[in-house]
Amino acid sequence: MEKYHCKAAYILEASVPSEEKAMAMADFFKVFGDTTRIKILSLLLESELCVHDIATLLNMEQSAISHQLRVLRQNKLVKVRKEGKSSHYTILDNHVYKIITQGLDHLSE
Amino acid sequence: MEKYHCKAAYILEASVPSEEKAMAMADFFKVFGDTTRIKILSLLLESELCVHDIATLLNMEQSAISHQLRVLRQNKLVKVRKEGKSSHYTILDNHVYKIITQGLDHLSE
DNA sequence: TGTTCATATGAATGATTGTTCATATGTTCA
DNA sequence: TGAACATATGAACAATCATTCATATGAACA
């Protein structure tokens, strides 16, 4: 009895992604898989903003925004510029624009 | 007392994404935010495959694969071609390649 | 028709995760 | 130094979700 049903499967044994690569990839996209982070990134694509203003614009608690900014920071999608009492965030990675654009494209079809 | 700290925030009030748009976007990226689905999509980017072969290649249960293929189907990322007893899956959306490529690009930096 | 094989799916479970609450850190200014 | 403000963060809770198990659907074939 054959191991596979499709001929192509034999060749694809070499292309099975490693657990590490697949996980790194999935973790990266998980960052875009949250409503709040999408909103934050959308705003930051327009302009630098401080935490307080993001929270006010999105009508959410400062703490929730801060937690999500941390996720974005850890994934190197945004960077902080401290100025006095406040922290100003900007988009760090130029893939953010491209990826969000792809998402919009897909949804508009 | 001012509502915002940053000047730009006033203008950005018009750009706050709607809950629906942000959620549609996040839901779309959530699909890419899982290790198993990333592996499945990576394989399907190479060739059409039936459920049994995907499960064998990934060394996972048929049921787990079938559940994830349903998610991919519902999000219009793959399509099925029934042939006899088996179901053959292919990538439906050309954004899949682009998005996965962006993910790889980001990770390689 | 009955058996076998391929796939799909519902329910249950364990793990992950976003938000809230409370509080800590750190800056400005009187 | 102390008060007010901006941000960060830990713990707890609720909700979401991927996998497993059991089973159903459906095709092929003897």
PDB file of C-alpha atoms (C1' of nucleotides) in Angstrom:
ATOM      1  CA  MET A   1       0.000   0.000   0.000  1.00  0.00           C
ATOM      2  CA  GLU A   2       1.219   3.451  -0.935  1.00  0.00           C
ATOM      3  CA  LYS A   3       2.151   6.058   1.659  1.00  0.00           C
ATOM      4  CA  TYR A   4       0.602   8.913  -0.318  1.00  0.00           C
ATOM      5  CA  HIS A   5      -2.286   9.218  -2.737  1.00  0.00           C
ATOM      6  CA  CYS A   6      -0.940  12.105  -4.764  1.00  0.00           C
ATOM      7  CA  LYS A   7       2.269  11.810  -6.729  1.00  0.00           C
ATOM      8  CA  ALA A   8       3.356  15.301  -5.739  1.00  0.00           C
ATOM      9  CA  ALA A   9       3.408  14.401  -2.057  1.00  0.00           C
ATOM     10  CA  TYR A  10       6.600  12.383  -2.400  1.00  0.00           C
ATOM     11  CA  ILE A  11       8.470  15.420  -3.669  1.00  0.00           C
ATOM     12  CA  LEU A  12       6.915  17.701  -1.064  1.00  0.00           C
ATOM     13  CA  GLU A  13       8.484  15.759   1.789  1.00  0.00           C
ATOM     14  CA  ALA A  14      11.462  18.065   1.308  1.00  0.00           C
ATOM     15  CA  SER A  15       9.271  21.185   1.549  1.00  0.00           C
ATOM     16  CA  VAL A  16       7.544  20.485   4.833  1.00  0.00           C
ATOM     17  CA  PRO A  17       8.214  23.632   6.884  1.00  0.00           C
ATOM     18  CA  SER A  18      10.082  23.124  10.123  1.00  0.00           C
ATOM     19  CA  GLU A  19       8.191  23.617  13.350  1.00  0.00           C
ATOM     20  CA  GLU A  20      10.364  26.630  14.195  1.00  0.00           C
ATOM     21  CA  LYS A  21       9.844  28.416  10.886  1.00  0.00           C
ATOM     22  CA  ALA A  22       6.117  27.762  10.859  1.00  0.00           C
ATOM     23  CA  MET A  23       5.817  28.983  14.419  1.00  0.00           C
ATOM     24  CA  ALA A  24       7.869  32.131  13.794  1.00  0.00           C
ATOM     25  CA  MET A  25       5.663  32.855  10.821  1.00  0.00           C
ATOM     26  CA  ALA A  26       2.411  32.195  12.687  1.00  0.00           C
ATOM     27  CA  ASP A  27       3.555  34.301  15.639  1.00  0.00           C
ATOM     28  CA  PHE A  28       4.301  37.172  13.303  1.00  0.00           C
ATOM     29  CA  PHE A  29       0.832  37.078  11.745  1.00  0.00           C
ATOM     30  CA  LYS A  30      -0.807  36.668  15.131  1.00  0.00           C
ATOM     31  CA  VAL A  31       0.251  40.250  15.804  1.00  0.00           C
ATOM     32  CA  PHE A  32      -2.018  41.404  12.981  1.00  0.00           C
ATOM     33  CA  GLY A  33      -4.815  39.151  14.175  1.00  0.00           C
ATOM     34  CA  ASP A  34      -6.255  41.483  16.755  1.00  0.00           C
ATOM     35  CA  THR A  35      -8.712  44.322  16.271  1.00  0.00           C
ATOM     36  CA  THR A  36      -7.015  46.702  18.661  1.00  0.00           C
ATOM     37  CA  ARG A  37      -3.561  46.204  17.155  1.00  0.00           C
ATOM     38  CA  ILE A  38      -4.948  46.679  13.646  1.00  0.00           C
ATOM     39  CA  LYS A  39      -6.502  49.967  14.740  1.00  0.00           C
ATOM     40  CA  ILE A  40      -3.282  51.119  16.405  1.00  0.00           C
ATOM     41  CA  LEU A  41      -1.196  50.252  13.349  1.00  0.00           C
ATOM     42  CA  SER A  42      -3.672  51.984  11.048  1.00  0.00           C
ATOM     43  CA  LEU A  43      -3.360  55.175  13.058  1.00  0.00           C
ATOM     44  CA  LEU A  44       0.422  54.979  13.273  1.00  0.00           C
ATOM     45  CA  LEU A  45       0.610  54.520   9.516  1.00  0.00           C
ATOM     46  CA  GLU A  46      -0.758  58.055   9.319  1.00  0.00           C
ATOM     47  CA  SER A  47       1.298  59.716  11.999  1.00  0.00           C
ATOM     48  CA  GLU A  48       3.375  59.379  15.143  1.00  0.00           C
ATOM     49  CA  LEU A  49       1.180  59.348  18.248  1.00  0.00           C
ATOM     50  CA  CYS A  50       1.543  59.142  22.007  1.00  0.00           C
ATOM     51  CA  VAL A  51      -0.146  56.486  24.106  1.00  0.00           C
ATOM     52  CA  HIS A  52      -2.692  58.861  25.576  1.00  0.00           C
ATOM     53  CA  ASP A  53      -3.880  60.028  22.181  1.00  0.00           C
ATOM     54  CA  ILE A  54      -4.180  56.506  20.805  1.00  0.00           C
ATOM     55  CA  ALA A  55      -6.294  55.539  23.795  1.00  0.00           C
ATOM     56  CA  THR A  56      -8.480  58.622  23.377  1.00  0.00           C
ATOM     57  CA  LEU A  57      -8.894  58.141  19.622  1.00  0.00           C
ATOM     58  CA  LEU A  58      -9.829  54.486  20.042  1.00  0.00           C
ATOM     59  CA  ASN A  59     -11.931  55.187  23.111  1.00  0.00           C
ATOM     60  CA  MET A  60     -10.120  52.529  25.104  1.00  0.00           C
ATOM     61  CA  GLU A  61      -8.282  52.321  28.402  1.00  0.00           C
ATOM     62  CA  GLN A  62      -4.679  53.467  28.478  1.00  0.00           C
ATOM     63  CA  SER A  63      -3.643  50.170  29.975  1.00  0.00           C
ATOM     64  CA  ALA A  64      -5.102  48.108  27.152  1.00  0.00           C
ATOM     65  CA  ILE A  65      -3.311  50.252  24.579  1.00  0.00           C
ATOM     66  CA  SER A  66      -0.058  50.060  26.477  1.00  0.00           C
ATOM     67  CA  HIS A  67      -0.227  46.286  26.633  1.00  0.00           C
ATOM     68  CA  GLN A  68      -0.806  46.058  22.885  1.00  0.00           C
ATOM     69  CA  LEU A  69       1.961  48.540  22.116  1.00  0.00           C
ATOM     70  CA  ARG A  70       4.264  46.247  24.018  1.00  0.00           C
ATOM     71  CA  VAL A  71       3.320  43.367  21.723  1.00  0.00           C
ATOM     72  CA  LEU A  72       3.961  45.554  18.692  1.00  0.00           C
ATOM     73  CA  ARG A  73       7.296  46.657  20.168  1.00  0.00           C
ATOM     74  CA  GLN A  74       8.394  43.112  20.940  1.00  0.00           C
ATOM     75  CA  ASN A  75       7.650  42.146  17.377  1.00  0.00           C
ATOM     76  CA  LYS A  76       9.606  45.108  16.081  1.00  0.00           C
ATOM     77  CA  LEU A  77       6.668  46.672  14.298  1.00  0.00           C
ATOM     78  CA  VAL A  78       6.806  49.982  16.164  1.00  0.00           C
ATOM     79  CA  LYS A  79       9.411  52.004  17.992  1.00  0.00           C
ATOM     80  CA  VAL A  80       9.176  54.456  20.861  1.00  0.00           C
ATOM     81  CA  ARG A  81      10.530  57.952  21.217  1.00  0.00           C
ATOM     82  CA  LYS A  82      10.395  59.203  24.789  1.00  0.00           C
ATOM     83  CA  GLU A  83       9.798  62.898  25.217  1.00  0.00           C
ATOM     84  CA  GLY A  84       9.165  64.293  28.642  1.00  0.00           C
ATOM     85  CA  LYS A  85       6.355  62.433  30.302  1.00  0.00           C
ATOM     86  CA  SER A  86       5.069  60.821  27.167  1.00  0.00           C
ATOM     87  CA  SER A  87       6.033  58.053  24.746  1.00  0.00           C
ATOM     88  CA  HIS A  88       5.593  58.619  21.043  1.00  0.00           C
ATOM     89  CA  TYR A  89       5.168  55.598  18.814  1.00  0.00           C
ATOM     90  CA  THR A  90       5.934  55.213  15.123  1.00  0.00           C
ATOM     91  CA  ILE A  91       5.853  52.362  12.625  1.00  0.00           C
ATOM     92  CA  LEU A  92       9.239  50.692  12.488  1.00  0.00           C
ATOM     93  CA  ASP A  93       8.830  48.131   9.752  1.00  0.00           C
ATOM     94  CA  ASN A  94       7.937  48.939   6.161  1.00  0.00           C
ATOM     95  CA  HIS A  95       6.235  45.555   5.830  1.00  0.00           C
ATOM     96  CA  VAL A  96       3.412  46.834   7.979  1.00  0.00           C
ATOM     97  CA  TYR A  97       2.070  48.992   5.186  1.00  0.00           C
ATOM     98  CA  LYS A  98       2.434  46.238   2.615  1.00  0.00           C
ATOM     99  CA  ILE A  99       0.813  43.603   4.773  1.00  0.00           C
ATOM    100  CA  ILE A 100      -2.132  45.752   5.749  1.00  0.00           C
ATOM    101  CA  THR A 101      -2.580  46.681   2.115  1.00  0.00           C
ATOM    102  CA  GLN A 102      -2.687  42.996   1.160  1.00  0.00           C
ATOM    103  CA  GLY A 103      -5.305  42.454   3.822  1.00  0.00           C
ATOM    104  CA  LEU A 104      -7.423  45.285   2.461  1.00  0.00           C
ATOM    105  CA  ASP A 105      -7.027  43.940  -1.071  1.00  0.00           C
ATOM    106  CA  HIS A 106      -8.181  40.498  -0.043  1.00  0.00           C
ATOM    107  CA  LEU A 107     -11.209  41.854   1.775  1.00  0.00           C
ATOM    108  CA  SER A 108     -12.287  44.025  -1.140  1.00  0.00           C
ATOM    109  CA  GLU A 109     -12.679  41.021  -3.442  1.00  0.00           C
TER     110      GLU A 109
ATOM    111  CA  MET B   1      -7.373  71.290  29.011  1.00  0.00           C
ATOM    112  CA  GLU B   2      -6.674  69.778  25.624  1.00  0.00           C
ATOM    113  CA  LYS B   3      -8.245  66.531  24.480  1.00  0.00           C
ATOM    114  CA  TYR B   4      -5.071  65.343  22.748  1.00  0.00           C
ATOM    115  CA  HIS B   5      -1.374  65.868  23.300  1.00  0.00           C
ATOM    116  CA  CYS B   6      -0.243  65.525  19.695  1.00  0.00           C
ATOM    117  CA  LYS B   7      -1.455  67.930  17.038  1.00  0.00           C
ATOM    118  CA  ALA B   8      -1.862  65.108  14.533  1.00  0.00           C
ATOM    119  CA  ALA B   9      -4.454  63.383  16.684  1.00  0.00           C
ATOM    120  CA  TYR B  10      -7.131  65.938  15.829  1.00  0.00           C
ATOM    121  CA  ILE B  11      -6.825  65.162  12.156  1.00  0.00           C
ATOM    122  CA  LEU B  12      -6.690  61.423  12.771  1.00  0.00           C
ATOM    123  CA  GLU B  13     -10.161  61.385  14.276  1.00  0.00           C
ATOM    124  CA  ALA B  14     -11.358  60.928  10.710  1.00  0.00           C
ATOM    125  CA  SER B  15      -9.053  57.944  10.155  1.00  0.00           C
ATOM    126  CA  VAL B  16     -10.043  55.802  13.108  1.00  0.00           C
ATOM    127  CA  PRO B  17     -10.922  52.460  11.517  1.00  0.00           C
ATOM    128  CA  SER B  18     -14.454  51.256  12.062  1.00  0.00           C
ATOM    129  CA  GLU B  19     -14.972  48.280  14.327  1.00  0.00           C
ATOM    130  CA  GLU B  20     -16.221  46.229  11.365  1.00  0.00           C
ATOM    131  CA  LYS B  21     -13.253  46.951   9.113  1.00  0.00           C
ATOM    132  CA  ALA B  22     -10.718  46.365  11.856  1.00  0.00           C
ATOM    133  CA  MET B  23     -12.396  43.122  12.801  1.00  0.00           C
ATOM    134  CA  ALA B  24     -12.590  41.871   9.218  1.00  0.00           C
ATOM    135  CA  MET B  25      -8.912  42.652   8.841  1.00  0.00           C
ATOM    136  CA  ALA B  26      -7.926  40.989  12.111  1.00  0.00           C
ATOM    137  CA  ASP B  27     -10.029  37.928  11.321  1.00  0.00           C
ATOM    138  CA  PHE B  28      -8.273  37.615   7.977  1.00  0.00           C
ATOM    139  CA  PHE B  29      -4.801  37.698   9.551  1.00  0.00           C
ATOM    140  CA  LYS B  30      -5.870  35.328  12.309  1.00  0.00           C
ATOM    141  CA  VAL B  31      -6.055  32.661   9.626  1.00  0.00           C
ATOM    142  CA  PHE B  32      -2.298  33.016   9.089  1.00  0.00           C
ATOM    143  CA  GLY B  33      -1.673  33.041  12.820  1.00  0.00           C
ATOM    144  CA  ASP B  34      -1.587  29.308  13.325  1.00  0.00           C
ATOM    145  CA  THR B  35       1.298  26.921  12.828  1.00  0.00           C
ATOM    146  CA  THR B  36      -0.758  24.169  11.238  1.00  0.00           C
ATOM    147  CA  ARG B  37      -2.445  26.484   8.762  1.00  0.00           C
ATOM    148  CA  ILE B  38       0.897  28.025   7.804  1.00  0.00           C
ATOM    149  CA  LYS B  39       2.267  24.558   7.113  1.00  0.00           C
ATOM    150  CA  ILE B  40      -0.765  23.586   5.069  1.00  0.00           C
ATOM    151  CA  LEU B  41      -0.606  26.770   3.006  1.00  0.00           C
ATOM    152  CA  SER B  42       3.130  26.331   2.446  1.00  0.00           C
ATOM    153  CA  LEU B  43       2.548  22.868   1.033  1.00  0.00           C
ATOM    154  CA  LEU B  44      -0.381  23.938  -1.118  1.00  0.00           C
ATOM    155  CA  LEU B  45       1.701  26.763  -2.556  1.00  0.00           C
ATOM    156  CA  GLU B  46       3.828  23.995  -4.069  1.00  0.00           C
ATOM    157  CA  SER B  47       1.128  21.666  -5.295  1.00  0.00           C
ATOM    158  CA  GLU B  48      -2.449  20.451  -5.028  1.00  0.00           C
ATOM    159  CA  LEU B  49      -2.816  17.833  -2.286  1.00  0.00           C
ATOM    160  CA  CYS B  50      -5.491  15.627  -0.778  1.00  0.00           C
ATOM    161  CA  VAL B  51      -6.350  15.685   2.908  1.00  0.00           C
ATOM    162  CA  HIS B  52      -4.761  12.318   3.616  1.00  0.00           C
ATOM    163  CA  ASP B  53      -1.418  13.370   2.133  1.00  0.00           C
ATOM    164  CA  ILE B  54      -1.342  16.667   4.012  1.00  0.00           C
ATOM    165  CA  ALA B  55      -1.959  14.803   7.266  1.00  0.00           C
ATOM    166  CA  THR B  56       0.762  12.283   6.465  1.00  0.00           C
ATOM    167  CA  LEU B  57       3.293  14.933   5.413  1.00  0.00           C
ATOM    168  CA  LEU B  58       2.652  16.985   8.551  1.00  0.00           C
ATOM    169  CA  ASN B  59       2.448  13.917  10.744  1.00  0.00           C
ATOM    170  CA  MET B  60      -0.871  15.024  12.189  1.00  0.00           C
ATOM    171  CA  GLU B  61      -4.333  13.549  12.582  1.00  0.00           C
ATOM    172  CA  GLN B  62      -6.652  13.704   9.619  1.00  0.00           C
ATOM    173  CA  SER B  63      -9.285  15.350  11.765  1.00  0.00           C
ATOM    174  CA  ALA B  64      -7.045  18.228  12.785  1.00  0.00           C
ATOM    175  CA  ILE B  65      -6.127  18.889   9.160  1.00  0.00           C
ATOM    176  CA  SER B  66      -9.736  18.700   8.060  1.00  0.00           C
ATOM    177  CA  HIS B  67     -10.781  21.234  10.679  1.00  0.00           C
ATOM    178  CA  GLN B  68      -8.087  23.667   9.585  1.00  0.00           C
ATOM    179  CA  LEU B  69      -8.897  23.188   5.908  1.00  0.00           C
ATOM    180  CA  ARG B  70     -12.409  24.226   6.770  1.00  0.00           C
ATOM    181  CA  VAL B  71     -11.104  27.481   8.231  1.00  0.00           C
ATOM    182  CA  LEU B  72      -9.055  28.088   5.099  1.00  0.00           C
ATOM    183  CA  ARG B  73     -12.055  27.295   2.933  1.00  0.00           C
ATOM    184  CA  GLN B  74     -14.359  29.619   4.869  1.00  0.00           C
ATOM    185  CA  ASN B  75     -11.845  32.403   4.435  1.00  0.00           C
ATOM    186  CA  LYS B  76     -11.620  31.701   0.722  1.00  0.00           C
ATOM    187  CA  LEU B  77      -7.917  30.923   0.779  1.00  0.00           C
ATOM    188  CA  VAL B  78      -8.254  27.404  -0.635  1.00  0.00           C
ATOM    189  CA  LYS B  79     -10.721  25.536  -2.803  1.00  0.00           C
ATOM    190  CA  VAL B  80     -11.670  21.867  -3.007  1.00  0.00           C
ATOM    191  CA  ARG B  81     -11.881  19.553  -5.975  1.00  0.00           C
ATOM    192  CA  LYS B  82     -13.672  16.319  -5.149  1.00  0.00           C
ATOM    193  CA  GLU B  83     -12.462  13.250  -6.996  1.00  0.00           C
ATOM    194  CA  GLY B  84     -13.798   9.879  -6.010  1.00  0.00           C
ATOM    195  CA  LYS B  85     -13.284   9.302  -2.336  1.00  0.00           C
ATOM    196  CA  SER B  86     -10.822  12.110  -1.841  1.00  0.00           C
ATOM    197  CA  SER B  87     -10.798  15.911  -1.690  1.00  0.00           C
ATOM    198  CA  HIS B  88      -7.994  17.785  -3.382  1.00  0.00           C
ATOM    199  CA  TYR B  89      -7.130  21.247  -2.111  1.00  0.00           C
ATOM    200  CA  THR B  90      -5.480  24.139  -3.928  1.00  0.00           C
ATOM    201  CA  ILE B  91      -4.653  27.746  -3.110  1.00  0.00           C
ATOM    202  CA  LEU B  92      -7.504  29.977  -4.205  1.00  0.00           C
ATOM    203  CA  ASP B  93      -6.208  33.441  -3.490  1.00  0.00           C
ATOM    204  CA  ASN B  94      -3.082  34.964  -4.981  1.00  0.00           C
ATOM    205  CA  HIS B  95      -2.604  37.072  -1.881  1.00  0.00           C
ATOM    206  CA  VAL B  96      -1.544  33.981  -0.002  1.00  0.00           C
ATOM    207  CA  TYR B  97       1.793  33.884  -1.757  1.00  0.00           C
ATOM    208  CA  LYS B  98       2.361  37.596  -1.313  1.00  0.00           C
ATOM    209  CA  ILE B  99       1.432  37.595   2.343  1.00  0.00           C
ATOM    210  CA  ILE B 100       3.569  34.601   3.218  1.00  0.00           C
ATOM    211  CA  THR B 101       6.437  36.184   1.320  1.00  0.00           C
ATOM    212  CA  GLN B 102       6.074  39.366   3.364  1.00  0.00           C
ATOM    213  CA  GLY B 103       6.143  37.299   6.506  1.00  0.00           C
ATOM    214  CA  LEU B 104       9.339  35.570   5.418  1.00  0.00           C
ATOM    215  CA  ASP B 105      10.886  38.918   4.510  1.00  0.00           C
ATOM    216  CA  HIS B 106      10.120  40.361   7.917  1.00  0.00           C
ATOM    217  CA  LEU B 107      11.549  37.365   9.712  1.00  0.00           C
ATOM    218  CA  SER B 108      14.777  37.393   7.731  1.00  0.00           C
ATOM    219  CA  GLU B 109      15.654  40.872   8.958  1.00  0.00           C
TER     220      GLU B 109
ATOM    221  C1'  DT C   1     -25.863  -4.818  -0.011  1.00  0.00           C
ATOM    222  C1'  DG C   2     -22.034  -4.676   3.019  1.00  0.00           C
ATOM    223  C1'  DT C   3     -17.295  -3.413   3.739  1.00  0.00           C
ATOM    224  C1'  DT C   4     -13.550  -0.370   3.370  1.00  0.00           C
ATOM    225  C1'  DC C   5     -11.523   3.928   2.739  1.00  0.00           C
ATOM    226  C1'  DA C   6     -11.471   9.261   2.685  1.00  0.00           C
ATOM    227  C1'  DT C   7     -13.262  13.152   4.563  1.00  0.00           C
ATOM    228  C1'  DA C   8     -16.187  16.053   7.499  1.00  0.00           C
ATOM    229  C1'  DT C   9     -18.016  17.522  11.784  1.00  0.00           C
ATOM    230  C1'  DG C  10     -19.903  18.025  16.686  1.00  0.00           C
ATOM    231  C1'  DA C  11     -18.652  18.042  21.525  1.00  0.00           C
ATOM    232  C1'  DA C  12     -15.242  18.369  25.058  1.00  0.00           C
ATOM    233  C1'  DT C  13     -10.912  19.916  26.807  1.00  0.00           C
ATOM    234  C1'  DG C  14      -6.686  22.401  27.539  1.00  0.00           C
ATOM    235  C1'  DA C  15      -4.088  26.275  26.321  1.00  0.00           C
ATOM    236  C1'  DT C  16      -3.627  30.903  24.795  1.00  0.00           C
ATOM    237  C1'  DT C  17      -4.731  35.692  25.042  1.00  0.00           C
ATOM    238  C1'  DG C  18      -7.068  40.511  25.458  1.00  0.00           C
ATOM    239  C1'  DT C  19      -8.908  43.370  28.872  1.00  0.00           C
ATOM    240  C1'  DT C  20      -9.448  45.225  33.467  1.00  0.00           C
ATOM    241  C1'  DC C  21      -7.912  46.555  37.943  1.00  0.00           C
ATOM    242  C1'  DA C  22      -4.438  47.933  40.865  1.00  0.00           C
ATOM    243  C1'  DT C  23      -0.126  49.628  41.255  1.00  0.00           C
ATOM    244  C1'  DA C  24       4.669  50.819  40.033  1.00  0.00           C
ATOM    245  C1'  DT C  25       7.949  53.772  37.515  1.00  0.00           C
ATOM    246  C1'  DG C  26       9.358  58.025  35.941  1.00  0.00           C
ATOM    247  C1'  DT C  27       8.838  62.935  34.508  1.00  0.00           C
ATOM    248  C1'  DT C  28       7.492  67.820  35.242  1.00  0.00           C
ATOM    249  C1'  DC C  29       6.744  71.669  37.941  1.00  0.00           C
ATOM    250  C1'  DA C  30       5.257  74.366  41.891  1.00  0.00           C
TER     251       DA C  30
ATOM    252  C1'  DT D   1      10.077  67.454  48.170  1.00  0.00           C
ATOM    253  C1'  DG D   2       5.430  66.513  46.917  1.00  0.00           C
ATOM    254  C1'  DA D   3       1.593  66.554  43.691  1.00  0.00           C
ATOM    255  C1'  DA D   4      -0.062  65.618  39.135  1.00  0.00           C
ATOM    256  C1'  DC D   5       0.366  63.394  34.976  1.00  0.00           C
ATOM    257  C1'  DA D   6       1.903  59.701  31.397  1.00  0.00           C
ATOM    258  C1'  DT D   7       3.123  55.224  30.798  1.00  0.00           C
ATOM    259  C1'  DA D   8       4.237  50.425  31.985  1.00  0.00           C
ATOM    260  C1'  DT D   9       3.299  46.126  34.043  1.00  0.00           C
ATOM    261  C1'  DG D  10       1.712  42.053  37.001  1.00  0.00           C
ATOM    262  C1'  DA D  11      -2.248  39.265  38.307  1.00  0.00           C
ATOM    263  C1'  DA D  12      -6.818  37.643  37.461  1.00  0.00           C
ATOM    264  C1'  DC D  13     -10.702  36.648  34.642  1.00  0.00           C
ATOM    265  C1'  DA D  14     -13.310  35.703  30.514  1.00  0.00           C
ATOM    266  C1'  DA D  15     -13.362  34.450  25.960  1.00  0.00           C
ATOM    267  C1'  DT D  16     -11.394  32.285  21.963  1.00  0.00           C
ATOM    268  C1'  DC D  17      -9.518  28.444  19.637  1.00  0.00           C
ATOM    269  C1'  DA D  18      -6.704  24.142  18.144  1.00  0.00           C
ATOM    270  C1'  DT D  19      -6.695  19.476  18.962  1.00  0.00           C
ATOM    271  C1'  DT D  20      -8.650  14.985  20.130  1.00  0.00           C
ATOM    272  C1'  DC D  21     -12.177  11.562  20.231  1.00  0.00           C
ATOM    273  C1'  DA D  22     -16.137   9.639  18.446  1.00  0.00           C
ATOM    274  C1'  DT D  23     -19.036   9.384  14.821  1.00  0.00           C
ATOM    275  C1'  DA D  24     -21.395  10.652  10.490  1.00  0.00           C
ATOM    276  C1'  DT D  25     -21.395  11.111   5.446  1.00  0.00           C
ATOM    277  C1'  DG D  26     -20.318   9.455   1.110  1.00  0.00           C
ATOM    278  C1'  DA D  27     -17.802   7.025  -2.599  1.00  0.00           C
ATOM    279  C1'  DA D  28     -15.841   2.658  -4.547  1.00  0.00           C
ATOM    280  C1'  DC D  29     -16.004  -2.042  -5.149  1.00  0.00           C
ATOM    281  C1'  DA D  30     -16.509  -6.932  -4.264  1.00  0.00           C
TER     282       DA D  30
END
